[in-house]
PDB file of C-alpha atoms in Angstrom:
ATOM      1  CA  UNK A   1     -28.799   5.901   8.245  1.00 75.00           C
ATOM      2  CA  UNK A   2     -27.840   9.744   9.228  1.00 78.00           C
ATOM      3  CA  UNK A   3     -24.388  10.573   8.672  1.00 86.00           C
ATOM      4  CA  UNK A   4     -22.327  13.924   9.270  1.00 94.00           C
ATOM      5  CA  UNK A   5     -19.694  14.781   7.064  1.00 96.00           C
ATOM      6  CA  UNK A   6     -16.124  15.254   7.719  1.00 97.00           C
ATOM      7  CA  UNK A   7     -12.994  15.743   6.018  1.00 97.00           C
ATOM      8  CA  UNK A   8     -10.557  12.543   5.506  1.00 98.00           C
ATOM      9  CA  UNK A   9      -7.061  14.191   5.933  1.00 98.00           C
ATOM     10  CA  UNK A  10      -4.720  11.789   3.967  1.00 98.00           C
ATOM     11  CA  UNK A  11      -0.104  12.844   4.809  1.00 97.00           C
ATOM     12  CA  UNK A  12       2.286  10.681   3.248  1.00 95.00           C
ATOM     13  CA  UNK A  13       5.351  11.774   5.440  1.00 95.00           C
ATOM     14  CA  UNK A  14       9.030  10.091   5.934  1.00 93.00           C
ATOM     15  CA  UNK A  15       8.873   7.568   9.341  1.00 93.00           C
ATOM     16  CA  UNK A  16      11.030   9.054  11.016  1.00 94.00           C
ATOM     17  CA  UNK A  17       9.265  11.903  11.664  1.00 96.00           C
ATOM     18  CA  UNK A  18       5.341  10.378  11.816  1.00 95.00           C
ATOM     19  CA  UNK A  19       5.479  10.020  15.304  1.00 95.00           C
ATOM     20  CA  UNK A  20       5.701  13.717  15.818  1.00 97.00           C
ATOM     21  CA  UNK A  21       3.290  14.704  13.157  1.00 97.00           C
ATOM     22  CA  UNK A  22       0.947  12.355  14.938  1.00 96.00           C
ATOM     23  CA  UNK A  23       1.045  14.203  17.695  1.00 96.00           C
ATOM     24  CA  UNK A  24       0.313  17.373  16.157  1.00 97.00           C
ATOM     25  CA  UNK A  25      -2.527  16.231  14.499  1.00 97.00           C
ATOM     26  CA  UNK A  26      -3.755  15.332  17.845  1.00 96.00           C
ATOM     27  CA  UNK A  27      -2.435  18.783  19.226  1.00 97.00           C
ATOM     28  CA  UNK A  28      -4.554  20.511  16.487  1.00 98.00           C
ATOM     29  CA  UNK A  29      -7.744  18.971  17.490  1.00 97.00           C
ATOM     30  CA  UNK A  30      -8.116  15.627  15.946  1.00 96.00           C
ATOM     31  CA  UNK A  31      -9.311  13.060  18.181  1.00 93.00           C
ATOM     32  CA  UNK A  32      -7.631   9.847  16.792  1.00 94.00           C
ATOM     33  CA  UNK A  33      -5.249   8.890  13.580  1.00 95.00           C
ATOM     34  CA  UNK A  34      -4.459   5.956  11.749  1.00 95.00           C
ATOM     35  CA  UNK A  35      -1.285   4.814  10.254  1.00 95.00           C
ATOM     36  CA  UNK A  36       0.716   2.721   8.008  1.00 94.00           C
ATOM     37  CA  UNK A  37       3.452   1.624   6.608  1.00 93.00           C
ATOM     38  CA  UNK A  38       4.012   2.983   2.796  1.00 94.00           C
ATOM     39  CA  UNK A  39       7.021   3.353   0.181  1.00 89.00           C
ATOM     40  CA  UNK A  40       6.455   5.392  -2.468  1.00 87.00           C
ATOM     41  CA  UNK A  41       8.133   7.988  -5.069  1.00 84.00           C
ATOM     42  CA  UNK A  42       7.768  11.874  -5.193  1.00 79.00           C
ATOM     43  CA  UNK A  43       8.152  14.601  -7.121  1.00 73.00           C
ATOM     44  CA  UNK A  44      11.869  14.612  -7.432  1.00 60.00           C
ATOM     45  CA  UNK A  45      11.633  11.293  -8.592  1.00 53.00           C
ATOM     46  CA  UNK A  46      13.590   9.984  -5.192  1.00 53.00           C
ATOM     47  CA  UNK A  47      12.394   7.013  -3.410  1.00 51.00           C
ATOM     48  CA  UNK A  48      13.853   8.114  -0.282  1.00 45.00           C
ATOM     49  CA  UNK A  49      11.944   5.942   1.384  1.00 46.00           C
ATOM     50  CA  UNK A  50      13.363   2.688   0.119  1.00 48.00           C
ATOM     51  CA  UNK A  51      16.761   4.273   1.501  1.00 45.00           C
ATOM     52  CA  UNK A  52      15.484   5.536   4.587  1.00 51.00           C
ATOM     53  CA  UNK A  53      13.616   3.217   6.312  1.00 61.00           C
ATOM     54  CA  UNK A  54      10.189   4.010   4.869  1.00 90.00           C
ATOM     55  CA  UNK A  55       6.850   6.446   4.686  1.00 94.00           C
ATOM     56  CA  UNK A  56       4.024   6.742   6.788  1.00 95.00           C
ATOM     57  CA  UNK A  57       0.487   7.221   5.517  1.00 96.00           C
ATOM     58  CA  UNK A  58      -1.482   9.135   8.739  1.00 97.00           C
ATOM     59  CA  UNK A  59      -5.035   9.510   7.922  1.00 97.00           C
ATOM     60  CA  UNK A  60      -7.581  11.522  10.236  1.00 97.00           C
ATOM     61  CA  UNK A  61     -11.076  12.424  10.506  1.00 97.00           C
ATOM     62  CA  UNK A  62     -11.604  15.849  11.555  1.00 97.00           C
ATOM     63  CA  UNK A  63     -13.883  18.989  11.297  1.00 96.00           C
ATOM     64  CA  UNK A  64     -13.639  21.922   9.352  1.00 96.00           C
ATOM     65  CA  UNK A  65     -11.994  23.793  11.876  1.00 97.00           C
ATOM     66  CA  UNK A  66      -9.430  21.166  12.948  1.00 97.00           C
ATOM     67  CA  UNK A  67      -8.678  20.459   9.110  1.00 97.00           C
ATOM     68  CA  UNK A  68      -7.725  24.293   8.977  1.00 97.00           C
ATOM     69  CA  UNK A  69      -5.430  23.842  11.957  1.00 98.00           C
ATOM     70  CA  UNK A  70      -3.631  20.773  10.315  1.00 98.00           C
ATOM     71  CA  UNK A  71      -2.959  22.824   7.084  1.00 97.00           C
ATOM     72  CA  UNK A  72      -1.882  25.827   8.669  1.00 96.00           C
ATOM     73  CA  UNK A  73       0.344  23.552  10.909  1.00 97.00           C
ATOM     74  CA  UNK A  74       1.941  21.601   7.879  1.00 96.00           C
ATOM     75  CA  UNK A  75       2.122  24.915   6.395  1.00 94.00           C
ATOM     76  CA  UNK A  76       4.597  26.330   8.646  1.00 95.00           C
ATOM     77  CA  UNK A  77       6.582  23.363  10.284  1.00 96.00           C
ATOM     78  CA  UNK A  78       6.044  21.106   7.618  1.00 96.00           C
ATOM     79  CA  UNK A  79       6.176  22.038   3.833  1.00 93.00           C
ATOM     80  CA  UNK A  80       9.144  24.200   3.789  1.00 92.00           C
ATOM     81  CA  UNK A  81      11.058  21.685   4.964  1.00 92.00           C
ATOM     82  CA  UNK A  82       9.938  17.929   3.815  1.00 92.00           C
ATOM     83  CA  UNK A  83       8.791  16.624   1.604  1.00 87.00           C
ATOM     84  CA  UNK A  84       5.551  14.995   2.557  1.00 91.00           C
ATOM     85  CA  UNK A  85       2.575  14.531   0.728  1.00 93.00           C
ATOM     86  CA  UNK A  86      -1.117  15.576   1.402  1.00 95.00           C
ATOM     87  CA  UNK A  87      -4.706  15.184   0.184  1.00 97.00           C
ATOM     88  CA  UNK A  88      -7.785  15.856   2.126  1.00 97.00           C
ATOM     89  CA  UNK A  89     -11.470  14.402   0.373  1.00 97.00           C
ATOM     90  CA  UNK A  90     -15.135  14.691   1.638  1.00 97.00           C
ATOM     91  CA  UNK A  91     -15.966  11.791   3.934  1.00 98.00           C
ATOM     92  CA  UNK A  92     -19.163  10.752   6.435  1.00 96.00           C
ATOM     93  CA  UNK A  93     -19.308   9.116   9.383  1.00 95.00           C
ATOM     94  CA  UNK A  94     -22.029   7.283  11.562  1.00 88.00           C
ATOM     95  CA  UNK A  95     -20.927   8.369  14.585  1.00 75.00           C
ATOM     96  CA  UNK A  96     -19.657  11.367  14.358  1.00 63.00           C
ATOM     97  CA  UNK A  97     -19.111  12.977  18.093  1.00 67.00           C
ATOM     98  CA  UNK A  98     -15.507  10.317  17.733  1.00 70.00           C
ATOM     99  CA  UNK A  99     -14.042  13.113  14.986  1.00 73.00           C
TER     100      UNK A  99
ATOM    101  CA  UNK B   1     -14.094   7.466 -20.120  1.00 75.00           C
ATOM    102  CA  UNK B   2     -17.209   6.415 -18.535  1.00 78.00           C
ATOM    103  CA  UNK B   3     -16.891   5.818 -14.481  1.00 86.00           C
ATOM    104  CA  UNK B   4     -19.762   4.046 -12.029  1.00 94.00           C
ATOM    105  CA  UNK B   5     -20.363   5.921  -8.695  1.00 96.00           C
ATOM    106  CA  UNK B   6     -20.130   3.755  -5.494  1.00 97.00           C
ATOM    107  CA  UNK B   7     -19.626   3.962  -1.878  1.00 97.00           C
ATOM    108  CA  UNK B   8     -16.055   3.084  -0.492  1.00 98.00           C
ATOM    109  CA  UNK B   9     -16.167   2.371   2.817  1.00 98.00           C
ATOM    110  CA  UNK B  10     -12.830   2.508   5.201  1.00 98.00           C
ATOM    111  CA  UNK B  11     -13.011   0.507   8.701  1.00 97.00           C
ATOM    112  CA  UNK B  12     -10.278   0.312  11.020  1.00 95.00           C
ATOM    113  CA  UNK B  13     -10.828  -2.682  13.765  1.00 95.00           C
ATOM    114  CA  UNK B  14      -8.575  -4.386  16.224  1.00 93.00           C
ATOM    115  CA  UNK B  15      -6.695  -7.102  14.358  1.00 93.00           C
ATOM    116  CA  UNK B  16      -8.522  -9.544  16.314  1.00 94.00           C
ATOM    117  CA  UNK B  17     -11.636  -8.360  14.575  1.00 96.00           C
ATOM    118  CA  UNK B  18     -10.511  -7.880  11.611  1.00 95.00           C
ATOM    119  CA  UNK B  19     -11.378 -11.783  10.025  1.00 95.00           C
ATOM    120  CA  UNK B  20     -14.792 -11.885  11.725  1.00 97.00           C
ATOM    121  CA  UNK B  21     -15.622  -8.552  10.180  1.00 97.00           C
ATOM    122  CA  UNK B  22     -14.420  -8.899   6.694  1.00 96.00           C
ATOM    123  CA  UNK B  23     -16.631 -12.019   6.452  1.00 96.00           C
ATOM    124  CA  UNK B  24     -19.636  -9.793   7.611  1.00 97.00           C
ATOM    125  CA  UNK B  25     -18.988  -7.408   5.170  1.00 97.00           C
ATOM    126  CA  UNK B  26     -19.308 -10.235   2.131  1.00 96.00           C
ATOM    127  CA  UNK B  27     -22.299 -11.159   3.838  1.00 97.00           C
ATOM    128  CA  UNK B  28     -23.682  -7.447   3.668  1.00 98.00           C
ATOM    129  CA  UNK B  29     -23.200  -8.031  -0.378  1.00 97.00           C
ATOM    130  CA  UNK B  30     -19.656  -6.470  -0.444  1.00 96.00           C
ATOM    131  CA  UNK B  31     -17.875  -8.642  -3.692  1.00 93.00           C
ATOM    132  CA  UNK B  32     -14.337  -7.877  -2.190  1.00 94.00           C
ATOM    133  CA  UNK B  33     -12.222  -6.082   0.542  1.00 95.00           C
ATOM    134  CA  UNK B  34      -8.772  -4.725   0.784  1.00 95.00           C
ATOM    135  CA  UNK B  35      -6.889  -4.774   4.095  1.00 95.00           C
ATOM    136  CA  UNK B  36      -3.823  -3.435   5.527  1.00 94.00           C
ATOM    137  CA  UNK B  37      -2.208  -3.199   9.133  1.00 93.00           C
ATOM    138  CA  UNK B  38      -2.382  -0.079  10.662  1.00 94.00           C
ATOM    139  CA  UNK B  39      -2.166   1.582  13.980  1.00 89.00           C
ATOM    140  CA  UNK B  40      -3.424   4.347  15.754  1.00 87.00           C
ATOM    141  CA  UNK B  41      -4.755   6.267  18.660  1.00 84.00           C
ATOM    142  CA  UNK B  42      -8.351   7.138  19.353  1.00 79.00           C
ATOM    143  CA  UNK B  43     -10.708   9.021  21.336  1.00 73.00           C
ATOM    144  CA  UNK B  44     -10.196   7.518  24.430  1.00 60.00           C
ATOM    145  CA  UNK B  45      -6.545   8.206  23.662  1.00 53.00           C
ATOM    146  CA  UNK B  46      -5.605   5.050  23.603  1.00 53.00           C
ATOM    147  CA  UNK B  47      -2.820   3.100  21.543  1.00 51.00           C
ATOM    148  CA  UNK B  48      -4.678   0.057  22.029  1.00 46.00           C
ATOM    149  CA  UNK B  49      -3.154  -1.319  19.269  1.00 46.00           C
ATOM    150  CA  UNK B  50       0.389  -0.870  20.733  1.00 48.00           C
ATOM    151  CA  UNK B  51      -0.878  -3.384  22.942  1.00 46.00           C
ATOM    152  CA  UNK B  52      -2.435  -6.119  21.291  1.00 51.00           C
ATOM    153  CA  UNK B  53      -1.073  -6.702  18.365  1.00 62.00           C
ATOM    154  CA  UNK B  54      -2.219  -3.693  16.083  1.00 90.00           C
ATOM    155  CA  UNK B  55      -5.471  -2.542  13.763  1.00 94.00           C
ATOM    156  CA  UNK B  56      -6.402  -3.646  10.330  1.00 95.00           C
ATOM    157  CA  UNK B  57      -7.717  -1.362   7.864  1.00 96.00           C
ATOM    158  CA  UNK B  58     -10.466  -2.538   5.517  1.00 97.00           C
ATOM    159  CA  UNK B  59     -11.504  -1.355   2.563  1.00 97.00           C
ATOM    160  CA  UNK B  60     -14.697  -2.183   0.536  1.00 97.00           C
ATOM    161  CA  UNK B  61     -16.156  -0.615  -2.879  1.00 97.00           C
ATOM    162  CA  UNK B  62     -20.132  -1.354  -2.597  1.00 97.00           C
ATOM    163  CA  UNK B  63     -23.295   0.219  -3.769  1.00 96.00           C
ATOM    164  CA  UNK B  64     -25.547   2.243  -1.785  1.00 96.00           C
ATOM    165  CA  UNK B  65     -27.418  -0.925  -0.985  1.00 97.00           C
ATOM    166  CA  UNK B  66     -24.901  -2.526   0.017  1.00 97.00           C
ATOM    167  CA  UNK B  67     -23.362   0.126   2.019  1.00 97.00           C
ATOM    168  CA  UNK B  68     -26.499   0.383   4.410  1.00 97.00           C
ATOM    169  CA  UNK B  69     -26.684  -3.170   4.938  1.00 98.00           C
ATOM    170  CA  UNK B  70     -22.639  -2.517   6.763  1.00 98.00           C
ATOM    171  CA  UNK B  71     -23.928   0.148   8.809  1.00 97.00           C
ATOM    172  CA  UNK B  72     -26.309  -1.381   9.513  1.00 96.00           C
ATOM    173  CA  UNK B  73     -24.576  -4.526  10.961  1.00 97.00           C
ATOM    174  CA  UNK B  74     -21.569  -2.281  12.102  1.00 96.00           C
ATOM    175  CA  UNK B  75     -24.286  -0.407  14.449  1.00 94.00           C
ATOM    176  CA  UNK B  76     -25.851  -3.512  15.950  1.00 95.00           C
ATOM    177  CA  UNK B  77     -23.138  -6.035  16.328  1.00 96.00           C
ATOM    178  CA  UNK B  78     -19.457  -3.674  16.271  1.00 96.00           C
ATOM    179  CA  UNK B  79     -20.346  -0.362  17.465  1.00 93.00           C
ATOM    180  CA  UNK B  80     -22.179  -0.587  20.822  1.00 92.00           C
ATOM    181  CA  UNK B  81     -18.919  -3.365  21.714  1.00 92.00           C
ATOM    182  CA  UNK B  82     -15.653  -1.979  19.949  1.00 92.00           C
ATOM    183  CA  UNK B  83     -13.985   0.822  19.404  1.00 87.00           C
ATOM    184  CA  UNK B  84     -13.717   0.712  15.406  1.00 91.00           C
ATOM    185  CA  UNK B  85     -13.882   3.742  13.177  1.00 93.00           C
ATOM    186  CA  UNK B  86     -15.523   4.021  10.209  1.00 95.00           C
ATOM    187  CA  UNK B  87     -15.795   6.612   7.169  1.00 97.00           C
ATOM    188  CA  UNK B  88     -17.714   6.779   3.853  1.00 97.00           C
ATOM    189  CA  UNK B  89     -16.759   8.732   0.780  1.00 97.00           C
ATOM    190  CA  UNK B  90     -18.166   8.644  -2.646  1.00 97.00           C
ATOM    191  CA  UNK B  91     -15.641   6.797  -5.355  1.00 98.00           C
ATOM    192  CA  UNK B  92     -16.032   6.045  -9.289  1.00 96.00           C
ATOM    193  CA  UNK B  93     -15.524   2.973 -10.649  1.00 95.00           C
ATOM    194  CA  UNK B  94     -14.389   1.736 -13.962  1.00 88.00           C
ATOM    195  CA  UNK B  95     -15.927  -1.896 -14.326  1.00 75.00           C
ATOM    196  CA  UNK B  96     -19.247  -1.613 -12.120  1.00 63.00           C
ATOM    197  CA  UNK B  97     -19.570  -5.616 -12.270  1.00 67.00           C
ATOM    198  CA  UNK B  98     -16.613  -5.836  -9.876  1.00 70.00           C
ATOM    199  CA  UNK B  99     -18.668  -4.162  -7.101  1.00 74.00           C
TER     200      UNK B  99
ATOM    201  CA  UNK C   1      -6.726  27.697   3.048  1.00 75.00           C
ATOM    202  CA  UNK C   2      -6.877  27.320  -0.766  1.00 78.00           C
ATOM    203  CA  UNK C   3      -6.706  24.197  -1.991  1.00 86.00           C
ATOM    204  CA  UNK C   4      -6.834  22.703  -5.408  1.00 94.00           C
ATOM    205  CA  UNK C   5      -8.831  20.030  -7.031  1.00 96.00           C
ATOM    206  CA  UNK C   6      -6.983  16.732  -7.667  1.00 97.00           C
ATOM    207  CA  UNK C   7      -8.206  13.014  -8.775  1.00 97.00           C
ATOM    208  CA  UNK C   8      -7.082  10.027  -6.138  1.00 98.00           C
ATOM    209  CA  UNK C   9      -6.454   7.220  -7.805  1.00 98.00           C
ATOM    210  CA  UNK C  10      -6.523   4.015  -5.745  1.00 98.00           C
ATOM    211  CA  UNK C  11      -5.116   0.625  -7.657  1.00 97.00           C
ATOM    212  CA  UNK C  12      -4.865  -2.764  -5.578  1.00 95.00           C
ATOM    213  CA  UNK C  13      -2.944  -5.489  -7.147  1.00 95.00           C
ATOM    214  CA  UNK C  14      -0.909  -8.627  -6.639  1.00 93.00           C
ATOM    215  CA  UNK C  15       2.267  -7.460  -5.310  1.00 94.00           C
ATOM    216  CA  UNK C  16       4.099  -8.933  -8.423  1.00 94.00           C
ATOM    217  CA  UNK C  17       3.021  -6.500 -10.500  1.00 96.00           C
ATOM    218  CA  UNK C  18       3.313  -3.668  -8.632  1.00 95.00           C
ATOM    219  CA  UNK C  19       6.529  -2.416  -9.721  1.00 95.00           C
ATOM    220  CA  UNK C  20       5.434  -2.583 -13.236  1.00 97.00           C
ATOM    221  CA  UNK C  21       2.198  -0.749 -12.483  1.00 97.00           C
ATOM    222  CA  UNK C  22       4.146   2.354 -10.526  1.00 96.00           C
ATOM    223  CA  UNK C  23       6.464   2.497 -13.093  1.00 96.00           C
ATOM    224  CA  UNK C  24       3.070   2.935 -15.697  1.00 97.00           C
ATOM    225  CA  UNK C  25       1.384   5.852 -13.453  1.00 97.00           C
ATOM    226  CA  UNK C  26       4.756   7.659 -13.317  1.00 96.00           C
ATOM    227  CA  UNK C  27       4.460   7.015 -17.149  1.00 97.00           C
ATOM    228  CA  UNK C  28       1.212   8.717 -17.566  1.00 98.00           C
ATOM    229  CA  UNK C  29       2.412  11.296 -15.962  1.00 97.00           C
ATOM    230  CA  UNK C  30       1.817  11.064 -12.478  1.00 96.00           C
ATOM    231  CA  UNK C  31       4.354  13.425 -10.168  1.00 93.00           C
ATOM    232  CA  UNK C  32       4.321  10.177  -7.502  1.00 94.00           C
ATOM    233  CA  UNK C  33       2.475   7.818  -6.025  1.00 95.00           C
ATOM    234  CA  UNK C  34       2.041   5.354  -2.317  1.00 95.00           C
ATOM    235  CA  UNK C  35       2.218   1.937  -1.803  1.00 95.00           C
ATOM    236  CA  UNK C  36       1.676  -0.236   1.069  1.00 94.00           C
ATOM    237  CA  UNK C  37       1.080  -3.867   1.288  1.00 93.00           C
ATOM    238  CA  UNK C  38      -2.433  -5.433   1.901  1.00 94.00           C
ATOM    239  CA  UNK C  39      -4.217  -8.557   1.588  1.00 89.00           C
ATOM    240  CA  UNK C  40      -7.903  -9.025   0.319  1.00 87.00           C
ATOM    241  CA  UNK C  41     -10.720 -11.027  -1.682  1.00 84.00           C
ATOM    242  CA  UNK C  42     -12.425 -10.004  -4.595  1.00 79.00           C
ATOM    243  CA  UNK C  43     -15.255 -10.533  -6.751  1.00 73.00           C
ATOM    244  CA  UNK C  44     -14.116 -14.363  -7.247  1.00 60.00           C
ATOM    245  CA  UNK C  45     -13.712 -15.188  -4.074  1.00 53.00           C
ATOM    246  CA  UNK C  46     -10.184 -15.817  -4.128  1.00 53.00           C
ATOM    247  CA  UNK C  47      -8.095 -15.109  -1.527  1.00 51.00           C
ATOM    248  CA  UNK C  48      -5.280 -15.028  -4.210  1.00 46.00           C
ATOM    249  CA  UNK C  49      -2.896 -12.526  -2.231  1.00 46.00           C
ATOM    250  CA  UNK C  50      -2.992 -15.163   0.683  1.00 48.00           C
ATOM    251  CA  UNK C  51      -1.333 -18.025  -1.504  1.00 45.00           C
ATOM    252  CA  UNK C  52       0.710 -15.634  -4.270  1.00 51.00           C
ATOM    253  CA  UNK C  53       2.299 -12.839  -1.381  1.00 62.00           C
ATOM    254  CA  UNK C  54      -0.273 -10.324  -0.922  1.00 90.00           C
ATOM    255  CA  UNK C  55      -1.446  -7.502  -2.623  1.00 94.00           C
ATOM    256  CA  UNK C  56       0.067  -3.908  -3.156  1.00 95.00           C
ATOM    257  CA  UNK C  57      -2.225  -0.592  -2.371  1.00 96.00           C
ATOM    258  CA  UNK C  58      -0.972   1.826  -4.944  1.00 97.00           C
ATOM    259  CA  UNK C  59      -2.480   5.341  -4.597  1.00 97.00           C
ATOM    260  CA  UNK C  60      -1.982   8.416  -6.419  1.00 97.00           C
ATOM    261  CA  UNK C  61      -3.085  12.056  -6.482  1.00 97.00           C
ATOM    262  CA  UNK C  62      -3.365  13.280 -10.455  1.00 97.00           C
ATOM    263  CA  UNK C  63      -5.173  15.530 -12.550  1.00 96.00           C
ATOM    264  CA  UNK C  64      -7.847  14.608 -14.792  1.00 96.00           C
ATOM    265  CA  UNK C  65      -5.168  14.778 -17.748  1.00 97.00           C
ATOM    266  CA  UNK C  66      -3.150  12.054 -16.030  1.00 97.00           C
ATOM    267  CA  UNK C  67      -6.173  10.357 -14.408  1.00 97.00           C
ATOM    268  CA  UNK C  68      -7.253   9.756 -18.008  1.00 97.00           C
ATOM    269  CA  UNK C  69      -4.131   8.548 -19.256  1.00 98.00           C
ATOM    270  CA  UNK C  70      -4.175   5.758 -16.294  1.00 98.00           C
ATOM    271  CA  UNK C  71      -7.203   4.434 -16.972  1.00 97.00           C
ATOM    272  CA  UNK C  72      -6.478   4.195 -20.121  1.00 96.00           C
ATOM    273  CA  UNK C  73      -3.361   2.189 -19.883  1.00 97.00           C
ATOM    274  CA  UNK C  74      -5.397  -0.077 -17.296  1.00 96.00           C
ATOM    275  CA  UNK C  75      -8.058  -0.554 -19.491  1.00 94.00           C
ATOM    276  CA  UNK C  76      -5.876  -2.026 -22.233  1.00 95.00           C
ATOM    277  CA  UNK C  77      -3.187  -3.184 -20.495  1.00 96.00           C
ATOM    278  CA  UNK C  78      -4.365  -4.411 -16.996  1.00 96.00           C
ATOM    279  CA  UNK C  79      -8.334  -5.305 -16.696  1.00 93.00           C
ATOM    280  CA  UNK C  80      -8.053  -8.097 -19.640  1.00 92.00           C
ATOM    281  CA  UNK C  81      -5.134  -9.691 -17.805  1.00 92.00           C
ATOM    282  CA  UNK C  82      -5.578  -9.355 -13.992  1.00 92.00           C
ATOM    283  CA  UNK C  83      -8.066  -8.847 -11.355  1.00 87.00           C
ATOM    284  CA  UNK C  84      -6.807  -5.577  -9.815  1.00 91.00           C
ATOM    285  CA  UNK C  85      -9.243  -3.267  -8.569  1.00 93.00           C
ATOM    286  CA  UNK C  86      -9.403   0.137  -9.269  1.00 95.00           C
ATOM    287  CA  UNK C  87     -11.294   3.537  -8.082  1.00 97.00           C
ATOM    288  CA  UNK C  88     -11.262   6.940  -8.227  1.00 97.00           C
ATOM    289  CA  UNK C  89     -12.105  10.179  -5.389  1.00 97.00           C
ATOM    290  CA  UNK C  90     -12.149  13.759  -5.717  1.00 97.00           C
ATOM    291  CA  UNK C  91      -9.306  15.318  -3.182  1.00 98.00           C
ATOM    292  CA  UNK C  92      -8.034  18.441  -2.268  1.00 96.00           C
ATOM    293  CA  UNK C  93      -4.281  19.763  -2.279  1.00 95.00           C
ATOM    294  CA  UNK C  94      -2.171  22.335  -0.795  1.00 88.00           C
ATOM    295  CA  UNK C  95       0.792  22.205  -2.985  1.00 75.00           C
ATOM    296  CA  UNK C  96      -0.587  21.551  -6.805  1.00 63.00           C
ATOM    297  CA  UNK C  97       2.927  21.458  -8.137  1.00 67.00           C
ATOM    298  CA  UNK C  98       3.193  18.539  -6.451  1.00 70.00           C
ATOM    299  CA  UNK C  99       0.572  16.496  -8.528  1.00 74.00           C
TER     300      UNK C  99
END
């Protein structure tokens, strides 16, 4: 079977702000995200989340141009001032005009 | 240390779905899934699982094989119905007998 | 955007030895790591996580230093004992001080 790559954007980010990170994703071109529910531990060695009500893992399929909009995005409104998590990998997909 | 290459494939289904479809995958050849609850928007911009009770996430670790025989039964039977996504990306493996 | 290489390390286990497990990554050096809950059957057919309280998804972005060190301590401490799965993917960061 054909399949087009993509890139598999992976954000680990506090709850309370997912919701609006979800939405920028969106604003930046993605056409769809999936979340859950994490915990986890960071570099500071703070489970903030087990304090705070929780992380959010957002994952989204995008392009190569849309990818470049998320970084630039977390980049600016994002890194400087949280401390989320990020990893994007090489993915395919069958059908891929849904990314 | 010596790693196997496989396929892991991610699918995200309405939670009604989700039983019916992690049996089809064992019966593509998968030996196992993971699965987690999850929610999301997609491209019809929908928060469909806002609505009805949420999406499941499910995981599998399968050869190439293996992998073709799920797209193939994802294309037939889930695709042309549902509004499931679906992403491949290549993974290594420690103990290759697992999957 | 540059972005750095980094190994994603992907462990599912029974949630009662999930604690132990984070606390083992963060031991071999890795800067953090995710969890979320999840459910699943594997290779003998044992929906174990449905009768002992699920499974954990523990995921974490390392180098190949760490990653080493991980599957390591799995190999001897882990795979003789109990039937996590494990597998590996090639990501991409922003922030490599992070991981």
């Amino acid at each position: 079977m054909i399949l087009k790559k993509r890139k598999l954007v992976t954000i680990v980010i506090e709850a309370s702000l997912a919701h609006r990170l979800e939405e920028d994703v969106i604003d930046c071109g993605a056409k769809g995200f999936t979340s859950s529910i994490a915990h986890g531990a960071g570099p500071r060695n703070q489970r903030v989340s087990d304090i705070e009500g929780g992380n959010v893992r957002i994952e989204t399929v995008v392009s190569e141009e849309v990818l470049e909009k998320i970084l630039e995005k977390l980049k600016t409104d994002y890194f400087p001032l949280y401390a989320l998590s990020c990893w994007v990998s090489d993915v395919e997909v069958v059908r891929d005009e849904r990314y």
